CSV table of C-alpha atoms in Angstrom, one decimal:
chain,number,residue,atom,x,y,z
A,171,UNK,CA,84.9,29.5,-23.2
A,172,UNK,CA,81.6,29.6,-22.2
A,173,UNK,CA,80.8,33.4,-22.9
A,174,UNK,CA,84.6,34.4,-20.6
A,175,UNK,CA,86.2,36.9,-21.8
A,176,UNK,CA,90.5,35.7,-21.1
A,177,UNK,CA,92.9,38.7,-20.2
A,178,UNK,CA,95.7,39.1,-21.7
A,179,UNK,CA,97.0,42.2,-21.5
A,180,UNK,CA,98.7,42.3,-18.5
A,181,UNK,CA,101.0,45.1,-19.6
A,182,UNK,CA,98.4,47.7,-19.4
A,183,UNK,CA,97.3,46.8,-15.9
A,184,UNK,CA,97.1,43.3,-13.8
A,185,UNK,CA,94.5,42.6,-11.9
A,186,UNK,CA,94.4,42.9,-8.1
A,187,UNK,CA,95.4,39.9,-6.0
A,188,UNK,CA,92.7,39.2,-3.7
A,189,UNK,CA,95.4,39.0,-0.9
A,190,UNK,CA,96.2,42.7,-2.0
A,191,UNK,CA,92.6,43.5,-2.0
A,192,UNK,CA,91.8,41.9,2.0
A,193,UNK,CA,95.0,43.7,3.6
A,194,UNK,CA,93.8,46.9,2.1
A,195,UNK,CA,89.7,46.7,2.8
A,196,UNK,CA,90.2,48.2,6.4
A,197,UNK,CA,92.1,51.2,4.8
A,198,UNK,CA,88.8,52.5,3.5
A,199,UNK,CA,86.4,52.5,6.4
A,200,UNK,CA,88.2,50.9,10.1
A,201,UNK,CA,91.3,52.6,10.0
A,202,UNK,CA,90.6,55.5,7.8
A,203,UNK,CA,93.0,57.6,9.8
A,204,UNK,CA,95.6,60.2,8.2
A,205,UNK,CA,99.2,59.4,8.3
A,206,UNK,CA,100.7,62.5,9.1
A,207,UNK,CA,97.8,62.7,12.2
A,208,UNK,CA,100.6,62.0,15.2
A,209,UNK,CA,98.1,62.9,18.0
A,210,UNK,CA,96.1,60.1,18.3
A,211,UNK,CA,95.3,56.1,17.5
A,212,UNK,CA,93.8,56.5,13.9
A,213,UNK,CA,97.3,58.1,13.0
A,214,UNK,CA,99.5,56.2,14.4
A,215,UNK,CA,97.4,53.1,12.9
A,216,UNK,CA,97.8,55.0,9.9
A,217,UNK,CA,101.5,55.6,9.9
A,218,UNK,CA,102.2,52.1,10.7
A,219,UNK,CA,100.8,50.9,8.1
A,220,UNK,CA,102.5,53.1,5.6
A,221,UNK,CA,105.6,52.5,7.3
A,222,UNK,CA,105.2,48.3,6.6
A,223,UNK,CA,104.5,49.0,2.7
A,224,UNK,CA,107.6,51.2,2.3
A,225,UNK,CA,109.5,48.2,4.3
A,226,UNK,CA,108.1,45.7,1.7
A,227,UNK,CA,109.0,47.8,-1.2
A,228,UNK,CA,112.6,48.6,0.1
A,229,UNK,CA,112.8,44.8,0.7
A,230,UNK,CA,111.8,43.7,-2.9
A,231,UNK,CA,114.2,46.4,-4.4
A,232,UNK,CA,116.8,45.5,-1.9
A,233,UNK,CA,117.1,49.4,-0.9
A,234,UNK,CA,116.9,51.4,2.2
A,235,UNK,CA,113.4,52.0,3.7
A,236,UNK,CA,113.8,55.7,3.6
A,237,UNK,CA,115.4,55.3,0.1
A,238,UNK,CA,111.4,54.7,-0.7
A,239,UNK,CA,108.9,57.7,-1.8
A,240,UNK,CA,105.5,56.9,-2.5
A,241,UNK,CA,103.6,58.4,-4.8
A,242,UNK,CA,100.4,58.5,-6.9
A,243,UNK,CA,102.2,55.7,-9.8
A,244,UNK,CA,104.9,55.4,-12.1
A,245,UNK,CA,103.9,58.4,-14.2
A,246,UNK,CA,104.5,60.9,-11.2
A,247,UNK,CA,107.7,59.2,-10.2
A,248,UNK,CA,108.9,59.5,-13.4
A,249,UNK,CA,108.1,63.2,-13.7
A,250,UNK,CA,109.9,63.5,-10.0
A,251,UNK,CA,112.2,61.9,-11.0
A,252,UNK,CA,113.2,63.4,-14.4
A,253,UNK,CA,112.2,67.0,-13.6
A,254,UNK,CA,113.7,66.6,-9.8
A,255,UNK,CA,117.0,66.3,-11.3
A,256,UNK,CA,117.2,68.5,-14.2
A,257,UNK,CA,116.4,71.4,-11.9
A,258,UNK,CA,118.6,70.7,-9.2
A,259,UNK,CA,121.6,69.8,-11.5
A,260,UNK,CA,121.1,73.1,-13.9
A,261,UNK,CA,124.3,74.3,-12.6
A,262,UNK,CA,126.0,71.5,-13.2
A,263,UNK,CA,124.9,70.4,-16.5
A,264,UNK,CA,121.4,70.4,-19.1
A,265,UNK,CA,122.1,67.5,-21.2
A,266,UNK,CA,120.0,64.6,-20.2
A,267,UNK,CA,120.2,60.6,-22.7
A,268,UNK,CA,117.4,58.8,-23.0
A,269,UNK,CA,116.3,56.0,-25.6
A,270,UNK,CA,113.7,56.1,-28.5
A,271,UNK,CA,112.1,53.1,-27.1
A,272,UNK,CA,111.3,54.7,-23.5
A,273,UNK,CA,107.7,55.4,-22.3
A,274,UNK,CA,105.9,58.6,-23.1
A,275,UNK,CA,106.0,59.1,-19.6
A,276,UNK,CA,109.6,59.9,-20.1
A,277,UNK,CA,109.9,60.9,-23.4
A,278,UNK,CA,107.3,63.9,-23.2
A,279,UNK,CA,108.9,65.1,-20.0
A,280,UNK,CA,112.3,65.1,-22.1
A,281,UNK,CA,110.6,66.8,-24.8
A,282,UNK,CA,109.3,69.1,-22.7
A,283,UNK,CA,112.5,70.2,-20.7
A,284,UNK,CA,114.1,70.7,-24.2
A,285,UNK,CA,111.6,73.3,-24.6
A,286,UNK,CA,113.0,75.1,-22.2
A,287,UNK,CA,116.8,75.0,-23.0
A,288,UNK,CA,117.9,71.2,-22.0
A,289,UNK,CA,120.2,69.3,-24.3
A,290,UNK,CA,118.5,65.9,-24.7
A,291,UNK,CA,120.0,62.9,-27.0
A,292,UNK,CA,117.6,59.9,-27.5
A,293,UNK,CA,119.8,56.9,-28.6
A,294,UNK,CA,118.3,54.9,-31.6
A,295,UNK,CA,117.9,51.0,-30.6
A,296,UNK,CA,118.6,48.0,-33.1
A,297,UNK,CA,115.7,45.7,-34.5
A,298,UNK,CA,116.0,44.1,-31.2
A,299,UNK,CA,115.4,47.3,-29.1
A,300,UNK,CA,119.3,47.0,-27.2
A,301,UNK,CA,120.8,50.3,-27.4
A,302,UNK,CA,124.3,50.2,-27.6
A,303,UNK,CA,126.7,50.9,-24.3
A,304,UNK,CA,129.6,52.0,-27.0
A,305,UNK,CA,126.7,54.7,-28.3
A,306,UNK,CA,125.7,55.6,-24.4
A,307,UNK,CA,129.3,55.8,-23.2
A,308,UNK,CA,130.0,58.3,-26.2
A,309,UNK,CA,126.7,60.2,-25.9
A,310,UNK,CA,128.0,61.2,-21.8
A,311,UNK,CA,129.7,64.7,-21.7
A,312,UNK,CA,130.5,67.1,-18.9
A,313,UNK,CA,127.5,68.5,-19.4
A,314,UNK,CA,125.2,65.0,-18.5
A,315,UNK,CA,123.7,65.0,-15.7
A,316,UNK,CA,120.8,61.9,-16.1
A,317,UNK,CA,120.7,58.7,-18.2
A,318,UNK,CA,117.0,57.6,-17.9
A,319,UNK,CA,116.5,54.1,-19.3
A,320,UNK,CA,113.9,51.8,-18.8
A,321,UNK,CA,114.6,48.4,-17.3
A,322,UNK,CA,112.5,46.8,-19.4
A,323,UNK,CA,110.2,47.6,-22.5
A,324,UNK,CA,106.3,47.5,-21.9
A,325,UNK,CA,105.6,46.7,-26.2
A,326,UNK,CA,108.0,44.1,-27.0
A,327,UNK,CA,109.4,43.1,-23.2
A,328,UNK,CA,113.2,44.0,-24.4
A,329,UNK,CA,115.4,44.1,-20.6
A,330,UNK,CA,118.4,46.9,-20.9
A,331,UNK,CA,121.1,46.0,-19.5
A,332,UNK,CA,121.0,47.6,-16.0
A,333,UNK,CA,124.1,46.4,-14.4
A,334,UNK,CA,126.4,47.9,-17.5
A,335,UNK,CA,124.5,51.2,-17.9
A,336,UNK,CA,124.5,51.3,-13.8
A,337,UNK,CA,128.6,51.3,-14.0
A,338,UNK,CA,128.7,53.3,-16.6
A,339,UNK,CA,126.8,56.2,-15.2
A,340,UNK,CA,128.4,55.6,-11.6
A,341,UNK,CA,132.2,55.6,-13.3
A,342,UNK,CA,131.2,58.6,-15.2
A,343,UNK,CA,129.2,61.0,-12.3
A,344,UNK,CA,126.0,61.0,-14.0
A,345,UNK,CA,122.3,60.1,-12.4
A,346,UNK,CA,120.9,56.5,-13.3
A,347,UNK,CA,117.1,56.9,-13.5
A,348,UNK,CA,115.3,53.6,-14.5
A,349,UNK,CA,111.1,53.0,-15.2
A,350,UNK,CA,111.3,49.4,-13.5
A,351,UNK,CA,107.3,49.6,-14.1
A,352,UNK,CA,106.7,46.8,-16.5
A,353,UNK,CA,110.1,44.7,-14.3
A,354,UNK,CA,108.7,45.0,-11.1
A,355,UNK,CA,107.5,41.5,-10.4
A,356,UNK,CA,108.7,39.8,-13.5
A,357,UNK,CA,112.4,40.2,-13.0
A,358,UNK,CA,114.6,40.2,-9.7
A,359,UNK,CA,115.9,43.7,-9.4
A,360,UNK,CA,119.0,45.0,-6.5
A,361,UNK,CA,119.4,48.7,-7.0
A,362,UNK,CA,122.7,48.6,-5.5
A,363,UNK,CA,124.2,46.3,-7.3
A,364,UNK,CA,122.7,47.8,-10.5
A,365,UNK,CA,123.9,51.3,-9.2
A,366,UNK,CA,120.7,52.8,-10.2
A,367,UNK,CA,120.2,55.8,-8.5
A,368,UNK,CA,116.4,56.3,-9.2
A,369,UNK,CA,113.2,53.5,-10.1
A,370,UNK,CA,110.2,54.3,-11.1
A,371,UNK,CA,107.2,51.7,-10.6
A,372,UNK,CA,103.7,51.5,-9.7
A,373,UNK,CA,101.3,49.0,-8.5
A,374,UNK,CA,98.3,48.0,-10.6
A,375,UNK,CA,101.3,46.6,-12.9
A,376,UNK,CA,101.9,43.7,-10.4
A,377,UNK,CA,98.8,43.0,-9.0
A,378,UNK,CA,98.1,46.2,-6.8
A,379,UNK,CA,96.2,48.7,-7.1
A,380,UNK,CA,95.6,51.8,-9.5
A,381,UNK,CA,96.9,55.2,-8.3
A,382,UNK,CA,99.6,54.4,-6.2
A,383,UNK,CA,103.4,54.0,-6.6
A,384,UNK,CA,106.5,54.8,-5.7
A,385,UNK,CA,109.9,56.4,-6.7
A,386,UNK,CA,113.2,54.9,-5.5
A,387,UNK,CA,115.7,57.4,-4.8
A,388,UNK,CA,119.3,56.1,-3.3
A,389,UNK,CA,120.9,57.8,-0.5
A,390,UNK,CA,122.5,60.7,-0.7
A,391,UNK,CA,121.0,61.5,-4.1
A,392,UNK,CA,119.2,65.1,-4.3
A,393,UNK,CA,116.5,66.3,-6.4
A,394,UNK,CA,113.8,69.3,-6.3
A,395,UNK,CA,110.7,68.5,-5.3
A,396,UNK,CA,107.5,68.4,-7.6
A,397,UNK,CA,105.0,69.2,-5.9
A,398,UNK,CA,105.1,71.3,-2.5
A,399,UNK,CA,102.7,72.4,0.3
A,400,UNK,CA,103.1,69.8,3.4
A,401,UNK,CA,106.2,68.4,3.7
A,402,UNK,CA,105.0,64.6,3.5
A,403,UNK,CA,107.2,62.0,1.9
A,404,UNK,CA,110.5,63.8,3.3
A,405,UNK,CA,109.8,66.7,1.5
A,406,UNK,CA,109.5,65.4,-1.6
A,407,UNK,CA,106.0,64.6,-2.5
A,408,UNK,CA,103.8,66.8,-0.7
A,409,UNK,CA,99.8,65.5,-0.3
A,410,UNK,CA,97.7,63.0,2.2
A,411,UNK,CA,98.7,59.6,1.8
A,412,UNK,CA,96.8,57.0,-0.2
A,413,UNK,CA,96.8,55.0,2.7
A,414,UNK,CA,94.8,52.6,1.1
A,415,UNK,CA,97.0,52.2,-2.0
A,416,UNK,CA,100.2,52.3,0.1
A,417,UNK,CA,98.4,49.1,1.8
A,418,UNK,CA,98.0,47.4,-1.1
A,419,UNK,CA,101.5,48.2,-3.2
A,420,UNK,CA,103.5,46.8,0.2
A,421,UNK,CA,101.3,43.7,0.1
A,422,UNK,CA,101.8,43.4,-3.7
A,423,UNK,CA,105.7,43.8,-3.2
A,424,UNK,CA,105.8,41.2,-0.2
A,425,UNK,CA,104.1,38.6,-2.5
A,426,UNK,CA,106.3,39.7,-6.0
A,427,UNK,CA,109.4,39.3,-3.8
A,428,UNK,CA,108.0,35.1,-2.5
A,429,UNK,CA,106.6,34.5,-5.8
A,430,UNK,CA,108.6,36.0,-8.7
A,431,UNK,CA,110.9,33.0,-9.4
A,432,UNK,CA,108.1,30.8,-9.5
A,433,UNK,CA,106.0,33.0,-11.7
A,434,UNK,CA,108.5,34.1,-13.9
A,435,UNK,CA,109.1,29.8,-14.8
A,436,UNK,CA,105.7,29.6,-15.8
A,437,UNK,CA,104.9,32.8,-17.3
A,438,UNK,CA,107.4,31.5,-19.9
A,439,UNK,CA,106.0,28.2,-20.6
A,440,UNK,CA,102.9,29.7,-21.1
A,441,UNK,CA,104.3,32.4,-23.6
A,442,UNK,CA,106.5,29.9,-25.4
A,443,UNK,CA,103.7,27.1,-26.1
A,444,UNK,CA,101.4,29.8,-26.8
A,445,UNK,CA,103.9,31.1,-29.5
A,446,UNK,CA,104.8,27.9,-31.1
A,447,UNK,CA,101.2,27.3,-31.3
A,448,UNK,CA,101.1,30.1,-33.5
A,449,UNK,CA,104.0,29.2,-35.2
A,450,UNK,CA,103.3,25.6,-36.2
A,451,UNK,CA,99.8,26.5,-37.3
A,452,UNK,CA,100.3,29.8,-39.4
A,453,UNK,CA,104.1,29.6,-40.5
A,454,UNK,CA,105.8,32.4,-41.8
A,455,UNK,CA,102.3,34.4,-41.3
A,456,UNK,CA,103.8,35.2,-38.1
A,457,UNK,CA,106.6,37.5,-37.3
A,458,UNK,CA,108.3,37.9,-33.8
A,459,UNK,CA,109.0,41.6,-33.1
A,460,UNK,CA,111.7,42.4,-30.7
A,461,UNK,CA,114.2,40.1,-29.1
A,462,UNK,CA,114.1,36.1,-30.7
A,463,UNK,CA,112.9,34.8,-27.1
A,464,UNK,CA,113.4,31.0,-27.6
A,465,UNK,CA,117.2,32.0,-27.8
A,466,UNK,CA,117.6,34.7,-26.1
A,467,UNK,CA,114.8,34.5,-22.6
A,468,UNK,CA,117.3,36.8,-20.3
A,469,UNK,CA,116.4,39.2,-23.1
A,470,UNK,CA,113.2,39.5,-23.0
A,471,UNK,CA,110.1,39.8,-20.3
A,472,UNK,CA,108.8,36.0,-19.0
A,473,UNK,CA,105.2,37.4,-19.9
A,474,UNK,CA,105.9,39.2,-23.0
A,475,UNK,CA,105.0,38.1,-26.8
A,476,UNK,CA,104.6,40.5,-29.4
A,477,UNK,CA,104.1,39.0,-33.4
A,478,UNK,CA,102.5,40.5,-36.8
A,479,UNK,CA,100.4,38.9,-38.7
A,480,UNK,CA,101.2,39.3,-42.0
A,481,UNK,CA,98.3,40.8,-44.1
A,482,UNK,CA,96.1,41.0,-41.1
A,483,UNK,CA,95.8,44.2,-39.4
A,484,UNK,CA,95.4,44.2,-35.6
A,485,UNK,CA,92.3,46.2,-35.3
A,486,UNK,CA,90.0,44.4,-37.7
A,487,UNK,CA,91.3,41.3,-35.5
A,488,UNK,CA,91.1,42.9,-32.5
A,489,UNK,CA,87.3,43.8,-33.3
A,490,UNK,CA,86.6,40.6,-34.3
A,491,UNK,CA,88.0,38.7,-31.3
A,492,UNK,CA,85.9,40.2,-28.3
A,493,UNK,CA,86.3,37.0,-26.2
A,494,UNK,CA,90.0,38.0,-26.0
A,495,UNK,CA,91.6,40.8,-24.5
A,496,UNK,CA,95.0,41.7,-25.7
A,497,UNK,CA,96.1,45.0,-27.3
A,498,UNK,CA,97.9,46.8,-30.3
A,499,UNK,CA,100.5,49.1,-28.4
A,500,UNK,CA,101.3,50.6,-25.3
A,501,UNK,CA,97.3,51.7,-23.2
A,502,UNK,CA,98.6,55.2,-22.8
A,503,UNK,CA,98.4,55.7,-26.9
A,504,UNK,CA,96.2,53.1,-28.0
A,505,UNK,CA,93.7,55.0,-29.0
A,506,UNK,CA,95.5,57.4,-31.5
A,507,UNK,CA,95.6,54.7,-34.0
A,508,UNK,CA,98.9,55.5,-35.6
A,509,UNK,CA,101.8,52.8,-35.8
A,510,UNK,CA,103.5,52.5,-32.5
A,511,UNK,CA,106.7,54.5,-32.0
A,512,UNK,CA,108.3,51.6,-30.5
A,513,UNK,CA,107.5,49.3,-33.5
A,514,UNK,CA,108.6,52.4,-35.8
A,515,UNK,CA,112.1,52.4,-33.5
A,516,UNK,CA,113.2,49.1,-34.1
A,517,UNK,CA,112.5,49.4,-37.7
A,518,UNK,CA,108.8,47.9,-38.5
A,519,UNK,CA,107.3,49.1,-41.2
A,520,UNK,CA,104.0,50.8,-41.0
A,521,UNK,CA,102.1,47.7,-42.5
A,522,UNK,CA,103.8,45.3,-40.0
A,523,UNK,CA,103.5,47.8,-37.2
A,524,UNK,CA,99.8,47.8,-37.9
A,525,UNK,CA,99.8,44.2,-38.1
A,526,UNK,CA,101.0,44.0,-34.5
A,527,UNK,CA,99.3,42.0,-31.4
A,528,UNK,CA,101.1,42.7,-27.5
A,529,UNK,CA,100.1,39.1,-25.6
A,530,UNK,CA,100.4,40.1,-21.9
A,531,UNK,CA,100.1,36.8,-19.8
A,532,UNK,CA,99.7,36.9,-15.9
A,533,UNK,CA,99.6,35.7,-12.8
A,534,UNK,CA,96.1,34.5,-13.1
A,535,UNK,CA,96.1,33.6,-16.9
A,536,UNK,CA,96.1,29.4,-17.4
A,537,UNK,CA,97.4,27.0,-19.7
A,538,UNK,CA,93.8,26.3,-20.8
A,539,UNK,CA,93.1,29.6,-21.5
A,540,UNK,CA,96.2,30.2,-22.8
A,541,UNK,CA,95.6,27.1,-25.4
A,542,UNK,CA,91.8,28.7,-26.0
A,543,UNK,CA,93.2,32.0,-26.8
A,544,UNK,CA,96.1,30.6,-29.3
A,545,UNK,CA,93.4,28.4,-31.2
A,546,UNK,CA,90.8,31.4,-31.7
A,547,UNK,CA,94.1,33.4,-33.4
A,548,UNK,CA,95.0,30.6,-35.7
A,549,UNK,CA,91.3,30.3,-36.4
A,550,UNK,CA,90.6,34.4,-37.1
A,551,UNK,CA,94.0,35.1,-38.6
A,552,UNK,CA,93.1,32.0,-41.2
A,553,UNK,CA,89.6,33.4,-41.7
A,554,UNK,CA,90.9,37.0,-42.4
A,555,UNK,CA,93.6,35.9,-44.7
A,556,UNK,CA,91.3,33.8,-46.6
């Protein structure tokens, strides 16, 4: 398309809405106050504007304002998070559930507390990537103290079920921890009546910028602090503010929260006639990996489409496909060029796993570009095959 290069891989980072972008802009160099300066105008400026952002993000999760944390993304507030709990809970209990399927950013800080004496069970996932509630419900002892599970899967788009997890963990007195990073924006989320008691998410996933997020942590709920030395963030997320960043995740929210019904409806028409593009062309060439969308879309993300090609593998297409941007796996490992564990977790052989493409489509991506980029990968995967 005349020399453009189309996104899509919005899963590894969106980018910023220029409505995100112009509330920010006077963050840098007008009001470049600090937040925690209460003595004068460039503070309170500063404060006020912080104060807005967490409103917006309480707003789009349905929570209490000072239910909201910022932080420096959804890594952090999954480390908070995580750590936060397993440390204040010791007493109590050291046996923490996760899933095989999470995020790095929570499985290496489970592998890492099990260093240090914490009982962790990772549940196994079907070819689908559900766990099962019957496996979580038996997995809880009087020794749990956290469930983390992700709300919905940033390979293969696969949405947990939040609501039953949420009741199980409530009925049962154990902490509900969700990474809500790749949901943010692309599903509606109330963390009350999903009884989770922690969200992880971070901005540049929904059209805000990098470096900035926040961690969601319900009422009453008590965990140890991270990272000390100022008191900021109720005392528990010391540091200066990313003013700036704050700026730009509330304005993201507001818009998410106007705009997700709407986006989410044609997020999947673009997915689904990009996919049976694909299908119609190339056959049984292509394999759907994770959740069967066309029958099951409350399933799976709006945006999300992951499919092997059989016989093809994704790097050599990749490479020769530089006018597209999508991607193999998850950004945080693509570079380590071994099959993806979440591919391997849901039962994937190496070849297929290898043979794997993760379409991200956006807010900006269009239903020309969309019908560009499906052409090209009918065209290479036929050229490669042949």
């Amino acid at each position: 398309m005349d020399g453009k290069v189309i996104y899509l891989d919005n899963h590894a980072t969106t980018p910023m809405d220029e409505r995100v972008f112009g509330e920010m802009t006077p963050y840098f160099m007008e009001h470049f106050g600090n937040a925690s300066s209460r003595q004068h105008a460039f503070g309170w400026k500063a404060e006020a504007a912080v104060e807005l952002a967490r409103k917006r993000v309480a707003q789009l999760l349905k929570a209490g304002e000072k239910e909201i944390v910022f932080t420096s993304g959804a890594t952090e507030s999954n480390n908070l998070a995580i750590k936060g709990i397993a440390e204040q809970l010791l007493k109590k209990g050291n046996h923490i559930i996760t899933c095989e399927t999470e995020h790095k950013a929570v499985l290496d800080v489970c592998k890492n507390l099990a260093r240090f004496g914490f009982d962790v069970t990772v549940l196994k996932t079907d070819s689908g990537g559900e766990i099962s509630l019957d496996e979580l419900l038996g997995a809880i002892t009087e020794k749990t103290i956290l469930v983390s599970l992700m709300a919905a899967n940033n390979e293969i788009g696969t949405i947990h079920p939040l609501k039953e997890i949420g009741e199980i963990c409530r009925e049962k007195g154990v902490i509900f921890h969700t990474d809500a990073t790749q949901a943010i924006g692309r599903l509606p989320i109330d963390v009350s009546a999903l009884k989770i008691d922690l969200l992880s998410l971070t901005g540049h996933k929904f059209y805000g910028p990098k470096g900035c997020g926040a961690l969601y942590i319900r009422e009453g709920v008590v965990l140890k602090s991270q990272q000390e030395g100022g008191g900021q963030e109720g005392g528990f997320r010391a540091g200066t503010l990313n003013v700036p960043g704050i700026v730009g995740v509330g304005k993201a929210a507001e818009i998410a929260q106007k705009e997700i019904e709407h986006e989410g409806n044609f997020l999947k028409e673009l997915r689904d006639s990009f996919f049976k593009k694909l299908q119609s062309e190339l056959g049984e060439v292509v394999e759907i990996n994770g959740m069967y969308f066309l029958k099951t879309p409350q399933k799976r993300l709006p945006n999300n489409l992951n499919v092997s090609f059989k016989n093809v593998r994704a790097a050599t297409l990749m490479m020769n496909m530089k006018d597209i941007a999508v991607s193999a796996g998850s950004a945080c490992s693509s570079g380590q060029g071994a099959p993806s564990h979440v591919l391997k977790a849901i039962g994937l052989t190496n070849e297929r796993a290898l043979s794997a493409i993760r379409f991200g489509f956006g807010r900006f991506s269009t239903r020309e570009e969309s019908e560009f980029a499906a052409g090209r990968f009918v065209e290479e995967v036929r050229k490669l095959r042949g």
